[in-house]
mmCIF file of C-alpha atoms and ligand atoms in Angstrom:
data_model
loop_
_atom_site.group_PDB
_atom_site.id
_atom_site.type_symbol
_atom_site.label_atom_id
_atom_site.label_comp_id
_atom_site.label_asym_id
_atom_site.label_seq_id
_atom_site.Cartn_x
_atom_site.Cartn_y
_atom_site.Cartn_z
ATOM 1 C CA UNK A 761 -33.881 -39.718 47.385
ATOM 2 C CA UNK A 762 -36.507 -36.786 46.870
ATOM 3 C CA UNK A 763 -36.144 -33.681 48.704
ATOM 4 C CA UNK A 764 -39.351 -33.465 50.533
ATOM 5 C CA UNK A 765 -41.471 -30.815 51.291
ATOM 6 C CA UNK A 766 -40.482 -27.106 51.646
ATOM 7 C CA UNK A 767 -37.027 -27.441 49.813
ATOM 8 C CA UNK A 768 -38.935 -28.395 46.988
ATOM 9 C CA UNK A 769 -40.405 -25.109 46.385
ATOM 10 C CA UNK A 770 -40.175 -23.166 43.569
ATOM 11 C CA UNK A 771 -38.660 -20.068 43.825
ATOM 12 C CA UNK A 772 -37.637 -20.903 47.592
ATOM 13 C CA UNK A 773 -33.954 -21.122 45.925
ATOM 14 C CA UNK A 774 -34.437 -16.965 45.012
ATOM 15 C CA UNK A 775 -35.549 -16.378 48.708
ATOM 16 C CA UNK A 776 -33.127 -18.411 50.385
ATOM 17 C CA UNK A 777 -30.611 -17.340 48.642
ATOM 18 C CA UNK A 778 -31.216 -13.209 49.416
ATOM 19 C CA UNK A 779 -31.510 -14.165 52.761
ATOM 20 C CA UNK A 780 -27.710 -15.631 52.666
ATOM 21 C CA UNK A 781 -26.739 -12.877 51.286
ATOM 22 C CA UNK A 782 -28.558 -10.548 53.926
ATOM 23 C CA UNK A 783 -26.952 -13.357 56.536
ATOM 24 C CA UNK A 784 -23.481 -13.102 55.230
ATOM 25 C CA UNK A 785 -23.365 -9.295 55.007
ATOM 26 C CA UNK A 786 -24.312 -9.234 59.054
ATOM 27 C CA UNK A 787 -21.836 -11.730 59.903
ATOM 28 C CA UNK A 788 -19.125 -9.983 57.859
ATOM 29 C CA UNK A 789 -20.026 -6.494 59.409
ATOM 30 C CA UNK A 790 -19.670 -9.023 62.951
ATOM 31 C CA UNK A 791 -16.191 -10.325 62.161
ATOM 32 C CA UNK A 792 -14.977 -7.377 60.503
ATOM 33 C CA UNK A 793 -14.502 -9.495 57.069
ATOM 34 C CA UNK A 794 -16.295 -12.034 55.356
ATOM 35 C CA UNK A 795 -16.943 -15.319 56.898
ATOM 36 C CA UNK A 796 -14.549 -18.273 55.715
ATOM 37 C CA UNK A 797 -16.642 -21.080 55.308
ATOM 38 C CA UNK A 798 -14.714 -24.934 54.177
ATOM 39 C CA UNK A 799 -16.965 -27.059 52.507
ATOM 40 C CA UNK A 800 -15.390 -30.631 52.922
ATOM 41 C CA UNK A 801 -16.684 -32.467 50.149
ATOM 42 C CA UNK A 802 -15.792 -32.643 46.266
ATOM 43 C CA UNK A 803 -19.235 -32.134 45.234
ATOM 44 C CA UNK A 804 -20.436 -29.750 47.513
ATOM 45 C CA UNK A 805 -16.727 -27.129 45.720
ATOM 46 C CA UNK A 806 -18.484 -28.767 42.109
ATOM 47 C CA UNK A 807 -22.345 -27.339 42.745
ATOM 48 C CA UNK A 808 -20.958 -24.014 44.392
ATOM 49 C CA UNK A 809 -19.354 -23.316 41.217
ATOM 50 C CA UNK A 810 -21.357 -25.311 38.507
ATOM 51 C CA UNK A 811 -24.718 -23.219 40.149
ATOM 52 C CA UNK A 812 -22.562 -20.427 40.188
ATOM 53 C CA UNK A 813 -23.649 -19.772 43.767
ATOM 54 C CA UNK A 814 -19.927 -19.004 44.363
ATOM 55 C CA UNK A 815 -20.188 -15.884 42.213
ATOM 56 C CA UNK A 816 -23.329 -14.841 43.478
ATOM 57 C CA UNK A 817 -21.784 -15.145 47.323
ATOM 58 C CA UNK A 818 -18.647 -13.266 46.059
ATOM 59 C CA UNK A 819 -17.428 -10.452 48.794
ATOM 60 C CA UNK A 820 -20.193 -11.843 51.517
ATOM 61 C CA UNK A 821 -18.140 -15.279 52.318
ATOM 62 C CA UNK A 822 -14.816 -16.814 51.251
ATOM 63 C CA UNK A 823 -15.506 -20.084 50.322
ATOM 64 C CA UNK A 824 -12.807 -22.457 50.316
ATOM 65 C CA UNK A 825 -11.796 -25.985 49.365
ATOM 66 C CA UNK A 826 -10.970 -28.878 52.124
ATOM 67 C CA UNK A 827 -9.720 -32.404 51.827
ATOM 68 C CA UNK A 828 -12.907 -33.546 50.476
ATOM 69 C CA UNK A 829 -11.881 -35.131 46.999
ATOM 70 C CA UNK A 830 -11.090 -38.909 47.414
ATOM 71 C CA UNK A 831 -8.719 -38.622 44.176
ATOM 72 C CA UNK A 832 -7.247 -34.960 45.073
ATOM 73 C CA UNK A 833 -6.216 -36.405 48.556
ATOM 74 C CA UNK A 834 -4.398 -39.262 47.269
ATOM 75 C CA UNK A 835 -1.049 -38.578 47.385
ATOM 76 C CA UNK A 836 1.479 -39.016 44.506
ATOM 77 C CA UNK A 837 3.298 -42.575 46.082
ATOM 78 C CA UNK A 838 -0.083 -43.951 46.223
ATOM 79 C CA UNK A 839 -0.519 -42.735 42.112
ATOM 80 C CA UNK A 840 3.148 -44.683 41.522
ATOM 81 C CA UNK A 841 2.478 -48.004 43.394
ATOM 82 C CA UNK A 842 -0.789 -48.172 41.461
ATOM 83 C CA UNK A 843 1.332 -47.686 38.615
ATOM 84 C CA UNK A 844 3.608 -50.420 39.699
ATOM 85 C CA UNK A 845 0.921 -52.947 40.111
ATOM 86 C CA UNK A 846 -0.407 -52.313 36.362
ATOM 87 C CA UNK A 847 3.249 -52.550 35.205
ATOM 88 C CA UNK A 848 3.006 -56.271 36.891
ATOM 89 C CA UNK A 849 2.737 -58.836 33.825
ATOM 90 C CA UNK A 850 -0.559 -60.429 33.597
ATOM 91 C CA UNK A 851 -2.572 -57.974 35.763
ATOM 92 C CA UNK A 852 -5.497 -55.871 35.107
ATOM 93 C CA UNK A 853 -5.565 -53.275 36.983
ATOM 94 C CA UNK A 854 -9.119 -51.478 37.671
ATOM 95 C CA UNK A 855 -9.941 -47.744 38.744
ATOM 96 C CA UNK A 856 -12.634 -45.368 38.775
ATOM 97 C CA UNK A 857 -12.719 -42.818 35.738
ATOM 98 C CA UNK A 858 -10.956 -39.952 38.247
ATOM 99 C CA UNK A 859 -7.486 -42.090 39.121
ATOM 100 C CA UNK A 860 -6.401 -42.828 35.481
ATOM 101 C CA UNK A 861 -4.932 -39.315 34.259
ATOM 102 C CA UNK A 862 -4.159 -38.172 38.000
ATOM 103 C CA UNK A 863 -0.115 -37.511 37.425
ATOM 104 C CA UNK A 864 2.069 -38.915 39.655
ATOM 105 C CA UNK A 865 5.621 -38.596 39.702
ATOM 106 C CA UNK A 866 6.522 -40.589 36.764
ATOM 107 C CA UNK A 867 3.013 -40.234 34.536
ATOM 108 C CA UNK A 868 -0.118 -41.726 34.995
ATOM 109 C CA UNK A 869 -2.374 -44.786 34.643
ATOM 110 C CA UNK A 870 -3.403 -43.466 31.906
ATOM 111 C CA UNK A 871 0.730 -43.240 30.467
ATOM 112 C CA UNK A 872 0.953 -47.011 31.536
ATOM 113 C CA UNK A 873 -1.895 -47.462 29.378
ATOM 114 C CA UNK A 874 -0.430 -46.111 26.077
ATOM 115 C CA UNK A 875 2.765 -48.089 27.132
ATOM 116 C CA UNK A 876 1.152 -51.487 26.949
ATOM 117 C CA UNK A 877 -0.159 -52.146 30.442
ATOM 118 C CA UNK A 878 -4.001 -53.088 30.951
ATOM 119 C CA UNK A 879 -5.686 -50.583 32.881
ATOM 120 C CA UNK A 880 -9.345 -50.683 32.655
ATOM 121 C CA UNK A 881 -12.162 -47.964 34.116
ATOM 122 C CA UNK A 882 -14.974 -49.687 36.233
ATOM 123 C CA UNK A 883 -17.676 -47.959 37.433
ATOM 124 C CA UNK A 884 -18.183 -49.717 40.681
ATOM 125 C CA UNK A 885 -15.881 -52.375 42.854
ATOM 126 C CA UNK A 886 -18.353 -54.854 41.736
ATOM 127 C CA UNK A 887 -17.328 -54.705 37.895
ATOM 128 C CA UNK A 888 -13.588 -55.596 39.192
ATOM 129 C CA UNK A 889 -15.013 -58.363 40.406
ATOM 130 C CA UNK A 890 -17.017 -59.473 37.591
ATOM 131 C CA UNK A 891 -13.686 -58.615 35.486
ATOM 132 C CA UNK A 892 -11.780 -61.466 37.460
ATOM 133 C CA UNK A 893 -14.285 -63.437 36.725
ATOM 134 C CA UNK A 894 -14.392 -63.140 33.144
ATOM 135 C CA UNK A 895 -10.315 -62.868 32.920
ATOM 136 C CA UNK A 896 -9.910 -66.145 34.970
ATOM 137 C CA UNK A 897 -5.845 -66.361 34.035
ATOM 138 C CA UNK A 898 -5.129 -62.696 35.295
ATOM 139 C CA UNK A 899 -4.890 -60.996 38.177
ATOM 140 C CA UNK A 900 -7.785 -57.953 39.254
ATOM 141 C CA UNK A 901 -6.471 -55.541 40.898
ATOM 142 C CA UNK A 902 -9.213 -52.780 42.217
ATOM 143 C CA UNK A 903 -7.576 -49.538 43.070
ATOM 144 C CA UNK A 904 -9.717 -48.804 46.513
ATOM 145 C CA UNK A 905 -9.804 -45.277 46.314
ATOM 146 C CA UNK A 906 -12.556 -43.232 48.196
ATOM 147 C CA UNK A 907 -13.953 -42.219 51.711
ATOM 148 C CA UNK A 908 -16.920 -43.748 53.950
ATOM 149 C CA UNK A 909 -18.600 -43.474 50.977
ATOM 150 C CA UNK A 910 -16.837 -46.227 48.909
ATOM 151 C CA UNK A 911 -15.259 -48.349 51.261
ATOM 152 C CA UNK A 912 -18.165 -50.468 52.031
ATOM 153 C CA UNK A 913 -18.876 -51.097 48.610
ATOM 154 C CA UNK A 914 -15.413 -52.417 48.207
ATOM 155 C CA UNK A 915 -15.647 -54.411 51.334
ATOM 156 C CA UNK A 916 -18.868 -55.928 50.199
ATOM 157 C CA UNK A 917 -16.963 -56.660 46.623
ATOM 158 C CA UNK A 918 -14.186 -58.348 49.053
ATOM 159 C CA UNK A 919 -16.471 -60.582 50.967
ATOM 160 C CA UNK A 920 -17.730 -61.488 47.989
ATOM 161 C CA UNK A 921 -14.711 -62.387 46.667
ATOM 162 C CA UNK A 922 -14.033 -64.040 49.823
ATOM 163 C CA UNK A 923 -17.232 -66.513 49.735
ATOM 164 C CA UNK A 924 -16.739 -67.091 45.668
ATOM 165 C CA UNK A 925 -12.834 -68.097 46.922
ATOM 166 C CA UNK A 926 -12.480 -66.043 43.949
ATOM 167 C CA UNK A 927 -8.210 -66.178 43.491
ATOM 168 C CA UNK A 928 -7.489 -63.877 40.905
ATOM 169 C CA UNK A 929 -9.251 -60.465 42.659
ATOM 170 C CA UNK A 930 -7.099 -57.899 44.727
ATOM 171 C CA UNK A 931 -8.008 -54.245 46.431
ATOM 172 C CA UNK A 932 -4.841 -51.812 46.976
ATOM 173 C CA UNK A 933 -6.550 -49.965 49.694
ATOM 174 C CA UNK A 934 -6.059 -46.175 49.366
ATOM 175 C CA UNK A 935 -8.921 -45.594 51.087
ATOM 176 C CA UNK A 936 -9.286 -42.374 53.508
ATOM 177 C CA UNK A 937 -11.721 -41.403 56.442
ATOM 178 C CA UNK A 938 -13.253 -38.102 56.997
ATOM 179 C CA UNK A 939 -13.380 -37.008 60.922
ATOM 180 C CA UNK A 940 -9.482 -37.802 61.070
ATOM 181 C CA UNK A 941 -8.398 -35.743 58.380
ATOM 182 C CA UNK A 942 -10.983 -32.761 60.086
ATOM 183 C CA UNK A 943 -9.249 -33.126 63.693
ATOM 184 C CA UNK A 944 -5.726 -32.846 62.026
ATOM 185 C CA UNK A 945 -7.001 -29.546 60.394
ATOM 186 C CA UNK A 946 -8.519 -28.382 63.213
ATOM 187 C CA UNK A 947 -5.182 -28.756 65.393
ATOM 188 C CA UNK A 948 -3.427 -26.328 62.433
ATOM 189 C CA UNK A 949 -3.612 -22.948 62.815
ATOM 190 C CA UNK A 950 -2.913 -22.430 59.078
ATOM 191 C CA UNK A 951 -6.390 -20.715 58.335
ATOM 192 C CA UNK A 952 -9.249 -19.730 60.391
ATOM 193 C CA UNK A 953 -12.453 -21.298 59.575
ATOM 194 C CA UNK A 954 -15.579 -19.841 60.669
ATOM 195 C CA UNK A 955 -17.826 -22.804 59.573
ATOM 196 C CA UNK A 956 -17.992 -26.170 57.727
ATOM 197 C CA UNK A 957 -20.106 -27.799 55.481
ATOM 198 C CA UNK A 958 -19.851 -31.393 55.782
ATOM 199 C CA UNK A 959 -20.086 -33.786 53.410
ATOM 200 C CA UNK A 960 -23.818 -35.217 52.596
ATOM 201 C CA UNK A 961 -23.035 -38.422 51.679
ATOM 202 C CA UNK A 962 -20.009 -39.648 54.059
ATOM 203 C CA UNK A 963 -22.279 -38.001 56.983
ATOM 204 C CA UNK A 964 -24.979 -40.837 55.465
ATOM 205 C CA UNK A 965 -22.448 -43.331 57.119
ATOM 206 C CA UNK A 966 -20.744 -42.458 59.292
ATOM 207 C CA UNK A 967 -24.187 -40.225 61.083
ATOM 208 C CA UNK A 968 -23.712 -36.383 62.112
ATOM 209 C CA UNK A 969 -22.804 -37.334 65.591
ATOM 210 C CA UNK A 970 -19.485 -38.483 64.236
ATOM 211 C CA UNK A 971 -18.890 -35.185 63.264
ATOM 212 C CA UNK A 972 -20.018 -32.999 66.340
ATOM 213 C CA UNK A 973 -16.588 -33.027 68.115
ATOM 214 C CA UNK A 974 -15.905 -29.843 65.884
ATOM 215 C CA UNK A 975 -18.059 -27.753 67.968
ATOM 216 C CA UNK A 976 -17.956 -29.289 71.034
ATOM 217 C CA UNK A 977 -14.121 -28.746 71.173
ATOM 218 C CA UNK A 978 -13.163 -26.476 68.525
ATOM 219 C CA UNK A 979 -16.326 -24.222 69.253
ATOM 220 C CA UNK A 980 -16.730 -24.127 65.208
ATOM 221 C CA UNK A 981 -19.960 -24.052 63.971
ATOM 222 C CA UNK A 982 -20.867 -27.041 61.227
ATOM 223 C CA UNK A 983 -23.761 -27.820 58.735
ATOM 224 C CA UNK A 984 -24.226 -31.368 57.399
ATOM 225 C CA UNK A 985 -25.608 -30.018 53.590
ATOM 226 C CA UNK A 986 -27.234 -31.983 50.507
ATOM 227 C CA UNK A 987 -26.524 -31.253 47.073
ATOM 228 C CA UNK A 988 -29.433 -29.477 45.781
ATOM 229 C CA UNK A 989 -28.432 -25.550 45.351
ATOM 230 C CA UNK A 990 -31.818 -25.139 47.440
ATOM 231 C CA UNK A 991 -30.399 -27.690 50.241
ATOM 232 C CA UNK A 992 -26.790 -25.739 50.132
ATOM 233 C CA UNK A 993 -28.425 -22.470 50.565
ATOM 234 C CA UNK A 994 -30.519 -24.034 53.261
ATOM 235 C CA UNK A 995 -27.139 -25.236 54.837
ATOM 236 C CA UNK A 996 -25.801 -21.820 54.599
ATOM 237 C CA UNK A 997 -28.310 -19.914 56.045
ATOM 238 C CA UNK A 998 -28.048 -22.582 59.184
ATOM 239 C CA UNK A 999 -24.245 -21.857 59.053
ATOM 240 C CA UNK A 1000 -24.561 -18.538 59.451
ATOM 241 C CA UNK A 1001 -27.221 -18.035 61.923
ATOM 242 C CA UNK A 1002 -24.419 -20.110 64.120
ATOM 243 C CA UNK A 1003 -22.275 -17.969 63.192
ATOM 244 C CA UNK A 1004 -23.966 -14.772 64.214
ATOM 245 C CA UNK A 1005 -25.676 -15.978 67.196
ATOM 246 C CA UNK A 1006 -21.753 -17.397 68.581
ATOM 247 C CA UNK A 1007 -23.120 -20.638 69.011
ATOM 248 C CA UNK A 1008 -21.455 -23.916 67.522
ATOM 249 C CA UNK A 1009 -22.635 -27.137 67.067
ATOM 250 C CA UNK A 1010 -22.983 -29.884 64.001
ATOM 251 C CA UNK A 1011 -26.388 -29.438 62.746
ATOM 252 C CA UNK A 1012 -27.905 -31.451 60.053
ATOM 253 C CA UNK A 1013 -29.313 -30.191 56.953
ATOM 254 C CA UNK A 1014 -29.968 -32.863 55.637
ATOM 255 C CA UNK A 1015 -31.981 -35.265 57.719
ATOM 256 C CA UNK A 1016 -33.779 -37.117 54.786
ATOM 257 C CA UNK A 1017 -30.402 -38.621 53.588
ATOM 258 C CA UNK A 1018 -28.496 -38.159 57.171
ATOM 259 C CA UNK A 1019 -29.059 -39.413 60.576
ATOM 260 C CA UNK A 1020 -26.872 -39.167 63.432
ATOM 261 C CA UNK A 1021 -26.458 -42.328 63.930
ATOM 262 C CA UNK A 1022 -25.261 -43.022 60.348
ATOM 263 C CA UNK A 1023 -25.647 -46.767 58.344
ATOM 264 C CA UNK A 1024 -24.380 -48.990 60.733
ATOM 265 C CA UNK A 1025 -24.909 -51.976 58.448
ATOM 266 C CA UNK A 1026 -22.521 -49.849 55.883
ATOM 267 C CA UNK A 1027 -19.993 -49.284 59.065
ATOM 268 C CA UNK A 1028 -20.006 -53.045 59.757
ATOM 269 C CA UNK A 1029 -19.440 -54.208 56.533
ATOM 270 C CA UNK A 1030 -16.788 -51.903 55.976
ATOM 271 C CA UNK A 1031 -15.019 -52.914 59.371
ATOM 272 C CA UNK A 1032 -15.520 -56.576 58.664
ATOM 273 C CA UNK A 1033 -12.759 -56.249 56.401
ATOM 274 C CA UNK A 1034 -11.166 -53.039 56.841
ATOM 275 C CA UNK A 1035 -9.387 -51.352 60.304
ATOM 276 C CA UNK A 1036 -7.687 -47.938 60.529
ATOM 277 C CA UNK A 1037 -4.215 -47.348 60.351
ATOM 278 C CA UNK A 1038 -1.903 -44.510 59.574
ATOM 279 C CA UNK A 1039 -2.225 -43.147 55.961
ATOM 280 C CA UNK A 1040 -0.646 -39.763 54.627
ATOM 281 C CA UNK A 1041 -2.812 -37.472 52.662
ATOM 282 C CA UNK A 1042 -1.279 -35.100 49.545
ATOM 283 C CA UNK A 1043 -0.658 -31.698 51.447
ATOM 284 C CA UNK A 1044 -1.656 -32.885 55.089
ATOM 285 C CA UNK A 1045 1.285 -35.722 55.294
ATOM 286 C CA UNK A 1046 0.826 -38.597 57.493
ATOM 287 C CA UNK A 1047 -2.223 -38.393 59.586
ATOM 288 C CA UNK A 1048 -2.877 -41.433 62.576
ATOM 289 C CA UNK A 1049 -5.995 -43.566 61.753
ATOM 290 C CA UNK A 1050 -6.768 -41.991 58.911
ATOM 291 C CA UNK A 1051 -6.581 -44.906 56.337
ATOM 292 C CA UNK A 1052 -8.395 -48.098 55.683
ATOM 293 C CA UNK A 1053 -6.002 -50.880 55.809
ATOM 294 C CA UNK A 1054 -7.647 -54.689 54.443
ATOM 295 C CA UNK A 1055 -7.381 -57.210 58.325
ATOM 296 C CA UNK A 1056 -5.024 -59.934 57.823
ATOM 297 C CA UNK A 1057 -8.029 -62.500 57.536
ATOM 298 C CA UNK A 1058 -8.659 -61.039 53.548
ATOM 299 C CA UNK A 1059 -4.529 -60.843 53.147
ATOM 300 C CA UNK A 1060 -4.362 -62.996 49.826
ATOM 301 C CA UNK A 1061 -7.294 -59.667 48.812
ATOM 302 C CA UNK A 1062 -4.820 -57.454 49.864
ATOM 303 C CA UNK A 1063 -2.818 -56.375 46.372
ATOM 304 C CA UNK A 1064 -0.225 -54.741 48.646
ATOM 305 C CA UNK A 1065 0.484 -57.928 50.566
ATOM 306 C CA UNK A 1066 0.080 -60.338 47.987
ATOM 307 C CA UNK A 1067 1.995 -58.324 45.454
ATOM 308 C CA UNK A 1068 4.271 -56.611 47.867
ATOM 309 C CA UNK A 1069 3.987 -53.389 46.366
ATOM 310 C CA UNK A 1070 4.200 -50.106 48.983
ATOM 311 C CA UNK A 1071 3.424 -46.639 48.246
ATOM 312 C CA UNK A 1072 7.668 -45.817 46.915
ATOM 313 C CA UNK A 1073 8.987 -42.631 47.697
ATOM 314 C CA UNK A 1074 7.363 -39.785 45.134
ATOM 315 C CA UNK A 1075 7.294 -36.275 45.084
ATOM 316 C CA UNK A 1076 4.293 -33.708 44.352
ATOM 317 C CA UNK A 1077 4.525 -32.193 40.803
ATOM 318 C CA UNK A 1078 6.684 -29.184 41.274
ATOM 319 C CA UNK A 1079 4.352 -25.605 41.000
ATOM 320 C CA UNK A 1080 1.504 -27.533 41.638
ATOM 321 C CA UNK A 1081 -0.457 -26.189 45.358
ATOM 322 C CA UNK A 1082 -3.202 -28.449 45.690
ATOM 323 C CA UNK A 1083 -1.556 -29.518 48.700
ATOM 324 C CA UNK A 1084 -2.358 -26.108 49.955
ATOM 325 C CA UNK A 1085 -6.040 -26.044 48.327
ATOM 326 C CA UNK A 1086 -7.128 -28.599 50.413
ATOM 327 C CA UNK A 1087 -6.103 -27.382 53.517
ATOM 328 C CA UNK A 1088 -8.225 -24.249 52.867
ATOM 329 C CA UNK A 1089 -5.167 -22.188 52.630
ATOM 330 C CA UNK A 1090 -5.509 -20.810 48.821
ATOM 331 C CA UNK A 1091 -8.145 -20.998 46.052
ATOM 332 C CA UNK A 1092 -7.169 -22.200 42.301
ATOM 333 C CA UNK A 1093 -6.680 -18.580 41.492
ATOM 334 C CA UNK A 1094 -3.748 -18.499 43.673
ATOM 335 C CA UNK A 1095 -1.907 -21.093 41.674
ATOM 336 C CA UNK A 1096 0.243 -19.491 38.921
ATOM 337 C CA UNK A 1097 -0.191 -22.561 37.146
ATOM 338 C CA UNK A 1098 -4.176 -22.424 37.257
ATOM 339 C CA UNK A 1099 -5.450 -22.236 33.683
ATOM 340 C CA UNK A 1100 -1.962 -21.830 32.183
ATOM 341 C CA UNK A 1101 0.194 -24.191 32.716
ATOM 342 C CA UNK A 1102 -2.256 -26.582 34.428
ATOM 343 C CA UNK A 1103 -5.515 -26.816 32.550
ATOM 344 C CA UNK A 1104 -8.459 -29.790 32.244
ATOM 345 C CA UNK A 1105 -6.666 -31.208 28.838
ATOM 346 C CA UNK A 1106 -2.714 -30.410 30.403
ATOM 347 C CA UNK A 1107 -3.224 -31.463 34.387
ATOM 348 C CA UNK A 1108 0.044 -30.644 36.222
ATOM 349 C CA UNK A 1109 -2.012 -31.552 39.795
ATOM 350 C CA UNK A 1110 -4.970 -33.766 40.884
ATOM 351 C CA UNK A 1111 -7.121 -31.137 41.757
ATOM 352 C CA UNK A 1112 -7.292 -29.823 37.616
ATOM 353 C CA UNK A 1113 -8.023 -33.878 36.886
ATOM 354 C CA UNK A 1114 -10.799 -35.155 39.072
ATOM 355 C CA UNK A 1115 -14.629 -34.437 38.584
ATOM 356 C CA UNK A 1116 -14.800 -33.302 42.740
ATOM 357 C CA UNK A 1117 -10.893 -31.138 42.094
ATOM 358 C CA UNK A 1118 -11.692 -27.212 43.133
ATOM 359 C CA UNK A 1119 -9.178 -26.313 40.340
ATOM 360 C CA UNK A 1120 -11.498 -28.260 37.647
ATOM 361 C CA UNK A 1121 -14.645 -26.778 39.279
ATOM 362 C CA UNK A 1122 -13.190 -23.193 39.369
ATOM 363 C CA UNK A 1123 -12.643 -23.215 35.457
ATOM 364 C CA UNK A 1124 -15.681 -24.585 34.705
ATOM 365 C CA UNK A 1125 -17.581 -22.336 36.418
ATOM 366 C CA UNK A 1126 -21.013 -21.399 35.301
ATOM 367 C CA UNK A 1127 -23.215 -18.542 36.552
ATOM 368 C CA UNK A 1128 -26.527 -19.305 36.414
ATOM 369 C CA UNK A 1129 -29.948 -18.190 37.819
ATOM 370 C CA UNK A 1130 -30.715 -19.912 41.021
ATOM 371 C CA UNK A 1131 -34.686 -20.441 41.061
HETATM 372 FE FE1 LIG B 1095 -2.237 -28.063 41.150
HETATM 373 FE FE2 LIG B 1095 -3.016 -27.288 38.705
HETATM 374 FE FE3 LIG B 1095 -4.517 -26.711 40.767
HETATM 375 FE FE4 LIG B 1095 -2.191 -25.485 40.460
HETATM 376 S S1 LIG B 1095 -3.964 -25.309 39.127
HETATM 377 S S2 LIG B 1095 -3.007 -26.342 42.351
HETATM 378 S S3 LIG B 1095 -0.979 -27.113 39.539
HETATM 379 S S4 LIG B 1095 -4.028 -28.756 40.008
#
């Protein structure tokens, strides 16, 4: 959708972004440092570094990472049952681009691959579907891997399945929701957060009211934010008028996209066939109702039921700390594996691997002008 009006200005990017600046330097002479701000969504850490806006806020804020990367929050059991499944003779087993060289503890999808097992990118649930179609005498597996963002669209490619009576198409549900995962980090005490930027496009779902217990009982300030540099300046400079003022509330910068009440046709297609349930998160363990588990009227959909594959026992990849990047404790840089050990073409942790990781946006970091 177009940004309308104002944001669209040229050169508004250059004024906004001075007055950030001008912002962040008060409320850092307020708190005595700079402001932390967590931005909770993969590609709100990929346009902070891509615009090189992180650079250019340098010294005024600390910026740092949350759980906001569907793929980086996955933890590594949920990596080795996936594996399991495409190990299971005469499956296929489908995943976005991100999942298939995330390591687990034993390789990847992409290792089962090269050893013979048939795991094939889609770009949306409803190519697996279309794949189980056209492969009639195997089995489709989707791997269901994404927030309030995706989980619809896989619930709409399971009622489909559903009304086709379609027998040869499976979801493992890996699926995660937002507002839990915030309240468990909000009852840590691991890092102080002075403000949030929430996540545009889960915020389209599930509305901004769904997010406004964080200043109502944490007393932290939040910004729903778009994508644009222009709308992530814009979100910014809301942040930190909260900020300096000492009020806190969830405000929405993004109103074109966002609404507080969210898509509720989106919410009730995703709770037609999904319910939340207990799911653990890589760095954040197990975390109640966080998870979207498939209701026991789509079981024979459900690829851990009909399969009876679990997420098995697995540990992290030792060195790695993306467990700690996405609660906001560290930045990349504070990895000693970071761009040594642990590059883009040698990924020791999730967070080097997928397109929303902070340790993949850190190294591809580009200044650039922001007009
Ligand atoms: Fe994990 Fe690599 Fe990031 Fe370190 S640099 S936290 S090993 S992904």
């Amino acid at each position: 959708m177009k940004t309308p009006g104002r944001l669209s200005d040229p050169g508004l990017g250059r004024q906004l972004l001075r007055r950030v600046q001008e912002a962040a330097a008060r409320a850092a002479d307020q708190l005595g440092r700079p402001a932390l701000l967590m931005e909770v969504c993969g590609t709100h850490t990929m346009v902070l570094s891509s615009t090189g806006l992180r650079g250019l806020l340098a010294g005024l804020l600390e910026l740092r990472s949350g759980p906001g990367c569907p793929v980086c929050v996955t933890p590594a059991a949920g990596i080795e049952a996936l594996m399991e499944l495409a190990r299971l003779p005469g499956v296929i087993l489908a995943t976005f681009g991100d999942m298939i060289r995330v390591p687990g503890q034993n390789g990847s999808l992409e290792l089962e691959r090269a050893r013979g097992a048939r795991v094939q990118v889609v770009y949306s649930p409803s190519d697996a579907a279309v794949l189980a179609r056209e492969n009639p005498n195997r089995q489709v597996i989707l791997a269901g891997v994404g927030f309030e963002t995706t989980a619809p669209m896989v619930a709409a490619s399971l009622l489909q399945a559903s009304s086709e009576y379609l027998p040869n198409f499976s979801v493992y549900s890996l699926h995660k929701l937002v507002p839990p995962v915030m309240r468990a980090l909000l009852e840590t005490t691991e890092v102080q957060v002075d403000g949030f930027i929430l996540p545009g496009h889960v915020s389209a779902v599930t509305g901004s009211r769904a997010f406004d217990f964080i200043g109502r009982k944490y007393n932290i300030p939040a910004v729903v934010a778009g994508f644009t540099p222009v709308e992530v300046l814009a979100a910014l400079h809301l942040l930190l008028g909260q900020i300096l003022s000492g009020t806190a509330s969830t405000a929405n910068a993004y109103p074109w996209v966002v609404r507080e009440e969210g898509n509720k046709r989106a919410r009730e297609v995703m709770e037609t066939c999904f319910y939340p349930g207990d799911s653990h998160w890589r760095g954040l363990g197990q975390i109640q109702a966080s998870g979207l588990l498939i209701r026991d009227e789509f079981a024979r959909y459900d690829a851990g039921h009909k399969f009876k594959v679990g997420p098995p026992a697995a540990e992290e990849p030792p060195g790695c700390r993306c467990g700690e990047l996405l609660r906001g404790v560290i930045t990349p840089l504070e990895c000693a594996l970071y761009g040594q050990r642990c590059t883009p073409a040698s990924p020791v942790g999730p967070c080097m691997v997928s397109s929303e990781g902070a340790c993949a946006a850190y190294l591809g970091e580009v200044p650039r002008r922001i007009d």
